Short mmCIF file of C-alpha atoms and ligand atoms in Angstrom, two decimals:
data_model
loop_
_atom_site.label_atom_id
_atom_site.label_comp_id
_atom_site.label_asym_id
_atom_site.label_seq_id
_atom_site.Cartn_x
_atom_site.Cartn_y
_atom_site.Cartn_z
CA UNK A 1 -2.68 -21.61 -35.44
CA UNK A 2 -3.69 -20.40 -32.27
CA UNK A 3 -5.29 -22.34 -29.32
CA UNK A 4 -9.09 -21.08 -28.82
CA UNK A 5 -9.41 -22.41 -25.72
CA UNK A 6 -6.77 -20.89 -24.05
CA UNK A 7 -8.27 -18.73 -21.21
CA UNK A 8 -6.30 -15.80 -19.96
CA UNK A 9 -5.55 -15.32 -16.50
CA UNK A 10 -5.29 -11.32 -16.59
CA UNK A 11 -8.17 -10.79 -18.93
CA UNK A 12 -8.54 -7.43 -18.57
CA UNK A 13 -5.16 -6.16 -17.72
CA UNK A 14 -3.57 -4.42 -20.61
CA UNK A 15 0.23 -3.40 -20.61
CA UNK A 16 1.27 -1.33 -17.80
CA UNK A 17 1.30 2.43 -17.59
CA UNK A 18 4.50 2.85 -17.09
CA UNK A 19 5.89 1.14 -20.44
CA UNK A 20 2.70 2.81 -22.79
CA UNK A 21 3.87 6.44 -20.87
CA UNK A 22 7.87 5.81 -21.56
CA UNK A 23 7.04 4.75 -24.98
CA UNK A 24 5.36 7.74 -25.49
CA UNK A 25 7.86 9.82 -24.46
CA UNK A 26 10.73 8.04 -26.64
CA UNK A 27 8.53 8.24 -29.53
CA UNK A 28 7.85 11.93 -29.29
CA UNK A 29 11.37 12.62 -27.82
CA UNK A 30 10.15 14.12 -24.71
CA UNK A 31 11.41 15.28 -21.11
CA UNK A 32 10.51 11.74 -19.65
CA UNK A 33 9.31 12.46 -16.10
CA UNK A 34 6.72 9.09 -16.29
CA UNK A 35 8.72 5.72 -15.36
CA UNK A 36 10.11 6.79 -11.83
CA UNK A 37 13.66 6.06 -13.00
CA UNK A 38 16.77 8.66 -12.02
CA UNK A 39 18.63 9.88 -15.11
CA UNK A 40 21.83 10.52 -13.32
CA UNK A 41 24.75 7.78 -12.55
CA UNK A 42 25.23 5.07 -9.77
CA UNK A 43 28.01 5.92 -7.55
CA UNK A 44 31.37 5.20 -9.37
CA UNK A 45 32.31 3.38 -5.72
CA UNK A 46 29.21 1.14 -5.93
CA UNK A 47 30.20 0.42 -9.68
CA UNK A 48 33.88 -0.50 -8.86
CA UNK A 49 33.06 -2.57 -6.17
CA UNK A 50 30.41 -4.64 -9.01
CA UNK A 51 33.84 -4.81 -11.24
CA UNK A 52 35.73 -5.76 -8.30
CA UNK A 53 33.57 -8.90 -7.66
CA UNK A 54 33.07 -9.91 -11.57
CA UNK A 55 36.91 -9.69 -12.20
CA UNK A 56 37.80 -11.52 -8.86
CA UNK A 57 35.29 -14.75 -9.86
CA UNK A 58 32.10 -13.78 -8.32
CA UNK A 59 29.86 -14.34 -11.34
CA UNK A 60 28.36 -17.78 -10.72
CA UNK A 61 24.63 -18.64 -9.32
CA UNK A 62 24.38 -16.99 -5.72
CA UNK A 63 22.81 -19.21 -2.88
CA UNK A 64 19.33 -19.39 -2.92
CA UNK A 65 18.28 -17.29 -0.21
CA UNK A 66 21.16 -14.74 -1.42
CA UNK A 67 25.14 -14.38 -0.72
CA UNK A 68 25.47 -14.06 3.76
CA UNK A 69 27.15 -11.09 3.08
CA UNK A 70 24.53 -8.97 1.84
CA UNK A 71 21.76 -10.77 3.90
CA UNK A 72 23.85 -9.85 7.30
CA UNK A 73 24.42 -6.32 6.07
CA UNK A 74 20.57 -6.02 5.90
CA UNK A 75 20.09 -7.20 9.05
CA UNK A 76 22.87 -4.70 10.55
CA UNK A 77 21.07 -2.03 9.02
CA UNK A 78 17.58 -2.85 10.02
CA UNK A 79 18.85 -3.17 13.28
CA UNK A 80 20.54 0.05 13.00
CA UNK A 81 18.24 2.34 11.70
CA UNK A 82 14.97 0.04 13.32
CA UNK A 83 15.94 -1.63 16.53
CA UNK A 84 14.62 -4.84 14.47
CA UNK A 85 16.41 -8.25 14.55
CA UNK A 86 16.34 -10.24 11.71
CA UNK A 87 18.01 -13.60 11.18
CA UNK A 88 20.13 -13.22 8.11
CA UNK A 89 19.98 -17.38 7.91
CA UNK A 90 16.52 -17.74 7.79
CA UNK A 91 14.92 -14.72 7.59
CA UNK A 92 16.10 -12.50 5.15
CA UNK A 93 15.91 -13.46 0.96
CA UNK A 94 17.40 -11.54 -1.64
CA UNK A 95 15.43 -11.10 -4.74
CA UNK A 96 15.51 -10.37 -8.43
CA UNK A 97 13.66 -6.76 -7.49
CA UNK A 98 10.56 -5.93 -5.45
CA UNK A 99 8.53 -6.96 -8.08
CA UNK A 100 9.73 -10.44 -7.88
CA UNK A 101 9.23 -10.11 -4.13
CA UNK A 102 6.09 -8.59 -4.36
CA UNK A 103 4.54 -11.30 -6.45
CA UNK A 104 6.52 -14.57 -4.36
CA UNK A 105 5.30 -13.27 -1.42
CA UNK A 106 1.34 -13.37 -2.57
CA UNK A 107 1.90 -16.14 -4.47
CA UNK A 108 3.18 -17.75 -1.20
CA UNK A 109 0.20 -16.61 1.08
CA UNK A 110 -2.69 -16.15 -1.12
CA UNK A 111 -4.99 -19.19 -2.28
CA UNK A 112 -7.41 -19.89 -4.06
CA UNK A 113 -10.96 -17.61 -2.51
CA UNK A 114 -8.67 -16.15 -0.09
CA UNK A 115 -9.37 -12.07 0.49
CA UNK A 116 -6.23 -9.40 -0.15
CA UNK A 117 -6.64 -5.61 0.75
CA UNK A 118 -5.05 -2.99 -1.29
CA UNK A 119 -5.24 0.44 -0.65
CA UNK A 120 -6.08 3.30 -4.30
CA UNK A 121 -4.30 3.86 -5.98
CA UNK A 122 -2.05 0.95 -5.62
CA UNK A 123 1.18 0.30 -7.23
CA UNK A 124 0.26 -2.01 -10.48
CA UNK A 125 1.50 -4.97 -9.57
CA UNK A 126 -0.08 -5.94 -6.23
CA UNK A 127 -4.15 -6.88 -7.87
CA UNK A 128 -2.62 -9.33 -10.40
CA UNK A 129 -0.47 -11.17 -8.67
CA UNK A 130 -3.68 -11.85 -6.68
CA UNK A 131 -5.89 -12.54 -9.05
CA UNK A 132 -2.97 -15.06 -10.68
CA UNK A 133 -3.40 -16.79 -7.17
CA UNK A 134 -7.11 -17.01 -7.22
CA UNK A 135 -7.19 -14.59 -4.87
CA UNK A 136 -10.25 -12.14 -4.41
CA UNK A 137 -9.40 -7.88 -4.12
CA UNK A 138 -10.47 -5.77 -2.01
CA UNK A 139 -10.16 -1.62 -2.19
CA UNK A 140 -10.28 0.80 0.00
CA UNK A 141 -9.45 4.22 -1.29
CA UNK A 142 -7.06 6.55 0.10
CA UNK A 143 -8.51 10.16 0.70
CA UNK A 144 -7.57 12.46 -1.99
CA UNK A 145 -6.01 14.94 -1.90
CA UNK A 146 -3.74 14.05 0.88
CA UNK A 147 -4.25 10.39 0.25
CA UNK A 148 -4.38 9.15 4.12
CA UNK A 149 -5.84 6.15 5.15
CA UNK A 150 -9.29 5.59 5.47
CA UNK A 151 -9.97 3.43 8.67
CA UNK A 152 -13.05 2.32 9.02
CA UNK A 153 -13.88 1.76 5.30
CA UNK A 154 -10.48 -0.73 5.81
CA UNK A 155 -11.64 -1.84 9.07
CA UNK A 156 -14.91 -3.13 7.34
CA UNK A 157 -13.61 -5.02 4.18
CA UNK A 158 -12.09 -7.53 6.92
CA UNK A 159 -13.72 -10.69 6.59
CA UNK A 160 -13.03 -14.64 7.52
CA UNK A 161 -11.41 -15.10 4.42
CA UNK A 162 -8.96 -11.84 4.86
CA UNK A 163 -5.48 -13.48 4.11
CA UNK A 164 -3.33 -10.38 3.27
CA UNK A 165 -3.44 -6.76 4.13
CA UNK A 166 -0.77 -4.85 1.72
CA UNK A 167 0.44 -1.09 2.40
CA UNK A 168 2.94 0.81 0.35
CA UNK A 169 5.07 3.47 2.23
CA UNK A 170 6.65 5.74 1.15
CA UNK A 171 3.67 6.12 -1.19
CA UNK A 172 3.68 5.73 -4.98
CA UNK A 173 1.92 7.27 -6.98
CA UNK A 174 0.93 9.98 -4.56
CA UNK A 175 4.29 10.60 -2.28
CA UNK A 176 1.66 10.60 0.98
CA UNK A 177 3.05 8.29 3.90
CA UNK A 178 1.71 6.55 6.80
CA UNK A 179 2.84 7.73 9.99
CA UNK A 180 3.12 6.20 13.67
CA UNK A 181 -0.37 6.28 14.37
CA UNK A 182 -1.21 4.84 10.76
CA UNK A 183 0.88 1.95 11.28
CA UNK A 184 -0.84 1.26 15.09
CA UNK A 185 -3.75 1.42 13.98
CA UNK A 186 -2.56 -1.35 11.17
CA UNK A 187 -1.30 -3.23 13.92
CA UNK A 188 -4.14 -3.31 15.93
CA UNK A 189 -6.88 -4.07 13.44
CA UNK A 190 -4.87 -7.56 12.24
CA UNK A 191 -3.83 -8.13 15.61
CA UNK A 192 -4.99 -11.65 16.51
CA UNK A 193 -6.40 -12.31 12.94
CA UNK A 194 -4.56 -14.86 9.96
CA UNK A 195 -3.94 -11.82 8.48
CA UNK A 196 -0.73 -11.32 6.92
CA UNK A 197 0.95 -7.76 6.28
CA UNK A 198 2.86 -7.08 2.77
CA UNK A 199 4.83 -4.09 3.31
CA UNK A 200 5.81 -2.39 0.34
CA UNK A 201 9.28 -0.33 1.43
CA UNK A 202 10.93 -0.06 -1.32
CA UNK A 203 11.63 4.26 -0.62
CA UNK A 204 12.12 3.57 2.99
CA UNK A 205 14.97 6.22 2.25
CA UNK A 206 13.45 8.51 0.04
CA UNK A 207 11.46 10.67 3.04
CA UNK A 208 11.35 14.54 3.59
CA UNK A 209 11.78 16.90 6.46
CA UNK A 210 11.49 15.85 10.05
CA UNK A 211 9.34 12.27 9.54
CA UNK A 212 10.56 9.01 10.19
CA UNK A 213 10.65 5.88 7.68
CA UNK A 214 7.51 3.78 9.73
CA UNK A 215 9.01 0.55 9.00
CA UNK A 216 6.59 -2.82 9.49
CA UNK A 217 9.10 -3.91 11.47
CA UNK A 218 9.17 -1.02 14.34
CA UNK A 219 6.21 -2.64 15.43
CA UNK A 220 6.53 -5.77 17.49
CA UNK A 221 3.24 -7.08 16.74
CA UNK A 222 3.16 -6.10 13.06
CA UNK A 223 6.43 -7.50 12.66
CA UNK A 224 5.34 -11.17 13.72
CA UNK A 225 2.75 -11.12 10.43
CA UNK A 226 4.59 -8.54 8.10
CA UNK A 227 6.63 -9.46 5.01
CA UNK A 228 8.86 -6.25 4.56
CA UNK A 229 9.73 -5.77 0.83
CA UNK A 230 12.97 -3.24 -0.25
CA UNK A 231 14.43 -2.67 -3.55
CA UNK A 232 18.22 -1.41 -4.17
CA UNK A 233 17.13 -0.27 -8.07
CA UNK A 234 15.41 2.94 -5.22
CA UNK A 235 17.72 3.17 -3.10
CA UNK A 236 20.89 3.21 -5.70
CA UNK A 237 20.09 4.89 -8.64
CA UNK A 238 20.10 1.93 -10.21
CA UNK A 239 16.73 0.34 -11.24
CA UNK A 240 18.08 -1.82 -13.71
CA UNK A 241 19.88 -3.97 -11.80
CA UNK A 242 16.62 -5.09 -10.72
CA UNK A 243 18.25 -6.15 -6.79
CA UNK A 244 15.29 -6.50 -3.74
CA UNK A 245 15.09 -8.33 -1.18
CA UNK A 246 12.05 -9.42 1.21
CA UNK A 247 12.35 -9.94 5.44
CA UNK A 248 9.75 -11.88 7.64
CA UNK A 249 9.68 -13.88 10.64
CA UNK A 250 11.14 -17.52 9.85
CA UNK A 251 7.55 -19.23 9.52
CA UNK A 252 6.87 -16.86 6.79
CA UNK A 253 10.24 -16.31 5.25
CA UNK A 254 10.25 -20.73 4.99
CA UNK A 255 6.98 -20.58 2.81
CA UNK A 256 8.27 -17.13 0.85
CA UNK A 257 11.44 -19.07 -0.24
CA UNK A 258 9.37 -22.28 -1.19
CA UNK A 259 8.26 -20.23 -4.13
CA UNK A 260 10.98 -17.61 -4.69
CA UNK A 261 13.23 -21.03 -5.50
CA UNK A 262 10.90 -21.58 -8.16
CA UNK A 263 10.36 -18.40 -9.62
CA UNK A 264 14.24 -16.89 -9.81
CA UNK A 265 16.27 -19.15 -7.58
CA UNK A 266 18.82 -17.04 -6.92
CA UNK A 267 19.68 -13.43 -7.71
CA UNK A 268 22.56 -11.68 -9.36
CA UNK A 269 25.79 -12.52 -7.28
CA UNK A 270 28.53 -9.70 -8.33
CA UNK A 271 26.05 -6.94 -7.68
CA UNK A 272 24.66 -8.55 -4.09
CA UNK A 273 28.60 -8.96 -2.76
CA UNK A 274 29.12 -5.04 -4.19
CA UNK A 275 26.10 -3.69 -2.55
CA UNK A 276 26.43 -5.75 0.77
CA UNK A 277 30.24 -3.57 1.46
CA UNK A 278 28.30 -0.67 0.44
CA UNK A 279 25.40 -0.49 2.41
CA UNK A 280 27.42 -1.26 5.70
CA UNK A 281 28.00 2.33 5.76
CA UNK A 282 25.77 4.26 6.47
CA UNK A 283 26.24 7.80 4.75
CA UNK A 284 26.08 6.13 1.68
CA UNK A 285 21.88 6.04 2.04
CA UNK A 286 21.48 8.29 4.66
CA UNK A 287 22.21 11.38 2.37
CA UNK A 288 19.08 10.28 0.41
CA UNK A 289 16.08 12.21 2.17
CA UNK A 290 17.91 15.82 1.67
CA UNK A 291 19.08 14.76 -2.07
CA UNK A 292 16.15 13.72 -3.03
CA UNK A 293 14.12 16.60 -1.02
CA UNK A 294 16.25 19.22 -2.99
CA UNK A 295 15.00 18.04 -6.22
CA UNK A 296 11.33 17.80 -5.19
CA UNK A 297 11.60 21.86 -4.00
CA UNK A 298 13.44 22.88 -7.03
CA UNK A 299 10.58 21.29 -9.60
CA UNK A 300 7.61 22.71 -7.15
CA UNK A 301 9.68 26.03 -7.13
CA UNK A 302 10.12 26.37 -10.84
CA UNK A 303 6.11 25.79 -11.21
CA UNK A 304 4.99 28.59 -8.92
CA UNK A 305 3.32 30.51 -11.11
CA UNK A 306 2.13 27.92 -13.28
CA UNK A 307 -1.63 26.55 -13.92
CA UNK A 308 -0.82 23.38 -12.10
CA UNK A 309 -1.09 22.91 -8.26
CA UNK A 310 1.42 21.18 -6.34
CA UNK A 311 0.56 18.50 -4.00
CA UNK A 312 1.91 17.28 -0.93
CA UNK A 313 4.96 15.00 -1.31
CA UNK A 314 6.51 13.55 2.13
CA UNK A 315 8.34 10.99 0.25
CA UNK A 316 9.52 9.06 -2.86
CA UNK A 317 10.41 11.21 -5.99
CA UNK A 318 6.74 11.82 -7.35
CA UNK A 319 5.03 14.43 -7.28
CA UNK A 320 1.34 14.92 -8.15
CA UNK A 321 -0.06 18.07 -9.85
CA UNK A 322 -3.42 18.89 -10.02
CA UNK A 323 -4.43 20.26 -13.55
CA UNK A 324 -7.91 21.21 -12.61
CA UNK A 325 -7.40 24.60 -13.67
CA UNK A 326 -6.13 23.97 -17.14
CA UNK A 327 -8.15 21.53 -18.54
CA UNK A 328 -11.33 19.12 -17.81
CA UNK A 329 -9.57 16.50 -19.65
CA UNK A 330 -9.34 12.65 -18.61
CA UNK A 331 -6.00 11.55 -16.96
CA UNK A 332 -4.84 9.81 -19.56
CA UNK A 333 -5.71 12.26 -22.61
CA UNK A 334 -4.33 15.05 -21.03
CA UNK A 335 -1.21 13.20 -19.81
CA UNK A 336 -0.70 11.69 -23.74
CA UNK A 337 -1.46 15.33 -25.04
CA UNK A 338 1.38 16.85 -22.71
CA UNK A 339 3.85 14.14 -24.14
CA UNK A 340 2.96 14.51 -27.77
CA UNK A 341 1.83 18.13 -27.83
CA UNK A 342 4.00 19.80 -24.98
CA UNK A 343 6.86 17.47 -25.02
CA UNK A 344 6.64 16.60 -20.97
CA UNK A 345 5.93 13.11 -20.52
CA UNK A 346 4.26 12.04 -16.62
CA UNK A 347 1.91 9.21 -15.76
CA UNK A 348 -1.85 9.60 -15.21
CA UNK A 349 -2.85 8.72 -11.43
CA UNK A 350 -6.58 7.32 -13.06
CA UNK A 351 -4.75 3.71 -14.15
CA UNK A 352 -3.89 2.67 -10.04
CA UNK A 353 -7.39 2.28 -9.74
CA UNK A 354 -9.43 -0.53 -10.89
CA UNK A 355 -12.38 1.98 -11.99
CA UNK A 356 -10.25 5.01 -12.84
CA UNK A 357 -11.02 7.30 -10.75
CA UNK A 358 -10.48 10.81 -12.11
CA UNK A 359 -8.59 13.79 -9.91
CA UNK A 360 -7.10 15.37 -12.26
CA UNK A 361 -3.40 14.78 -11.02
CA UNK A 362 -0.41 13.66 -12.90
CA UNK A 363 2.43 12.31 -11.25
CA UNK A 364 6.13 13.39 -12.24
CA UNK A 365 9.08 11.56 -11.63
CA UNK A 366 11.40 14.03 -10.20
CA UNK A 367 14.42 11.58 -9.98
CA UNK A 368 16.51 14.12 -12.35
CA UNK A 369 18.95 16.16 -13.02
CA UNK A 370 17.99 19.99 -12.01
CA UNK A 371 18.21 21.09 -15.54
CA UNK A 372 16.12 18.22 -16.83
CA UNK A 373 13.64 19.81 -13.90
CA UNK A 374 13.94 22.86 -14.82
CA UNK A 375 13.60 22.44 -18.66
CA UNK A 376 10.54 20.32 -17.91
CA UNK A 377 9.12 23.23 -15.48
CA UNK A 378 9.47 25.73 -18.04
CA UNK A 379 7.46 23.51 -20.96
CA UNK A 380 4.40 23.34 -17.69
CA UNK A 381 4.47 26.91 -16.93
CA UNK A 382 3.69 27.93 -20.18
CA UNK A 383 0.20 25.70 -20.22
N1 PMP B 1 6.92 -1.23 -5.34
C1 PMP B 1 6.81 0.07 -5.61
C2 PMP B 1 5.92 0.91 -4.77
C3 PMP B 1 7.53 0.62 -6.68
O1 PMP B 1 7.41 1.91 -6.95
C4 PMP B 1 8.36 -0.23 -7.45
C5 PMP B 1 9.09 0.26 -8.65
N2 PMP B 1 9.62 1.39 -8.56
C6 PMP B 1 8.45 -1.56 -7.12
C7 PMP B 1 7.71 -2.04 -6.06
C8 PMP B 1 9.31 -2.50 -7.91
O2 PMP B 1 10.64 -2.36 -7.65
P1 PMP B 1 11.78 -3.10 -8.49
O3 PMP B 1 12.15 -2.18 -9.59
O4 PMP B 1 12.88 -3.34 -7.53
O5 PMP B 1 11.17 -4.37 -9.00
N1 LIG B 2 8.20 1.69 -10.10
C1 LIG B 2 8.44 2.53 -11.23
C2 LIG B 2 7.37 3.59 -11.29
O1 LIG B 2 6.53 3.65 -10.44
C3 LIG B 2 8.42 1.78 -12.53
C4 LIG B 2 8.38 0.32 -12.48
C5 LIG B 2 8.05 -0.30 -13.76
O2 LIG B 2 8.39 0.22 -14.82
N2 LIG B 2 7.35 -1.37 -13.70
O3 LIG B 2 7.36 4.38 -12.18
#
């Protein structure tokens, strides 16, 4: 019998694009270009080193805060690539994921009537871990089509009860980033406020042509409020292994671990010692912005021609196409009718806002091999 009182805490939050858009796709056997997942292999290094550590013992539960070895190889390459110190003692944690980070991190700040900015569309996991706090959301759109920052409408959501400001760059859905000035202004605006700054980096590698990753953490102002959140699942190919971490000064990292000892405890030990050799050098991430560049300019190259129009993409490995001159369809019916009909599965932009708004753009994973691209382009072109 079920319990008619129970009262949910996500009442209206279904199940999440992604999984409805990749179940789609495996039930109609189509191209899946919707779950931003890459469809080629972890390096066979990166995978020996895993085997390495499981045969040799390593397979027990990792300290809390994560194995030393991993944290200080974060910290060698923040201060490598950023000029940033962090403490690998006590401010660096290793997580199951950015998700897990993501949601220990709000769940750490946020209480009950407190205020939290996001910025549409918004990755899908930011609003309800606020709302499971008690926490109140506020949006601010991003400008379509190039999906920059809109300051003042930011500027005036602030309130006395703003506790968290969260940005996400590299961008997804859109691929749009937020450059020097973006970040400056960020800085400024919380600047002497209790706001704190969740900074969603998880494709700090994933970035195209001549810009720079603008890392939280470049900033030394922004740095004393921001909790910096990374994933390795991005950065390696490897999204299942489901290995983040999160870095903030020590008053916030001490409150962040509070609950991540709670939620996970620890994360997966063979895979932190394997990726904390790997990551200490540097060619082994660095190659990332050209790979992953290649693949956005072959899929926008095989679609010239094609009904759809390409947007900008300075990072990540979605891109957005605007289907305004195909069809007036919704986001989501046309994105269901190119899986089932057209056998090209992608994820409607409409469900990273709270009220839907309707563009007409698609995003596309373009994580994949060229000839998945390519096979996927051709299917498009035709439409
Ligand atoms: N933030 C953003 C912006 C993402 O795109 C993703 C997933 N790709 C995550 C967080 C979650 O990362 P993870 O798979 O490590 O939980
Ligand atoms: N972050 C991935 C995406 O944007 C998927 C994550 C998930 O499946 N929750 O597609």
């Amino acid at each position: 019998m079920e319990i008619k009182s129970l009262r949910s805490k996500l009442p209206n939050t279904g199940t999440s694009i992604f999984a409805v858009m990749s179940g789609l796709a495996i039930e109609h056997d189509a191209i899946n270009l919707s779950q931003g997942f890459p469809d080629f292999p972890v390096s066979a290094k990166l995978i020996d080193r895993v085997g390495f550590y499981m045969k040799s013992g390593k397979n027990q539960y990792a300290p809390m805060p994560g194995v030393i070895n991993l944290r200080e190889s974060i910290s060698g390459m923040f201060r490598l690539n950023h000029q940033a110190r962090y403490d690998p003692e006590t401010e660096i944690t290793i997580t199951a994921g950015a998700t897990q980070a993501l949601f220990t991190a709000i769940s750490a700040i946020v209480h009950k009537g407190d205020e939290a900015i996001i910025l549409e569309p918004a990755y899908d996991s930011y609003a309800p871990a606020v709302e499971i706090s008690g926490g109140l959301v506020k949006r601010s759109k991003l400008l379509f089509p190039e999906y920059k920052i809109n300051r003042e409408e930011i500027a005036a959501l602030i309130t006395a009860k703003t506790k968290m400001l969260i940005i996400n760059s590299p961008h997804n859905p859109t691929g749009s980033l937020l450059e020097k000035d973006d970040m400056e202004f960020v800085q400024k605006l919380t600047k002497g406020t209790d706001i704190v700054v969740l900074s969603d980096e998880v494709y700090e590698h994933l970035i195209f042509e001549k810009h720079l990753h603008q890392s939280a953490c470049r900033f030394s102002e922004l740095k004393k409020r921001s909790i910096i959140i990374g994933s390795f699942g991005k950065t390696f190919h490897a999204t299942g292994w489901k290995t983040g971490f999160a870095l903030a000064p020590d008053y916030l990292m001490k409150e962040f671990r509070k609950v991540h000892q709670f939620v996970v405890f620890a994360s997966n030990t063979p895979i932190q010692y394997a990726i904390a050799d790997y990551i200490k050098n540097q060619d082994n991430y660095n190659y990332l912005g050209s790979f992953f560049q290649k693949k956005r300019d072959v899929f926008a190259g095989a679609l010239k021609g094609s009904g759809f129009k390409v947007l900008s993409c300075l990072g990540t490995y979605f891109q957005l196409l605007d289907y305004s001159n195909i069809s007036n369809e919704k986001e989501l019916a046309f994105a269901k009718r190119l899986t089932i009909e057209h056998g090209v599965a992608s994820v409607p932009v409409s469900p990273f806002y709270k009220y839907g708004e309707e563009n007409r753009t698609l995003r596309f994973c373009f994580a994949k091999e060229e000839s998945t691209l390519l096979k996927a382009a051709e299917i498009l072109c035709k439409i």
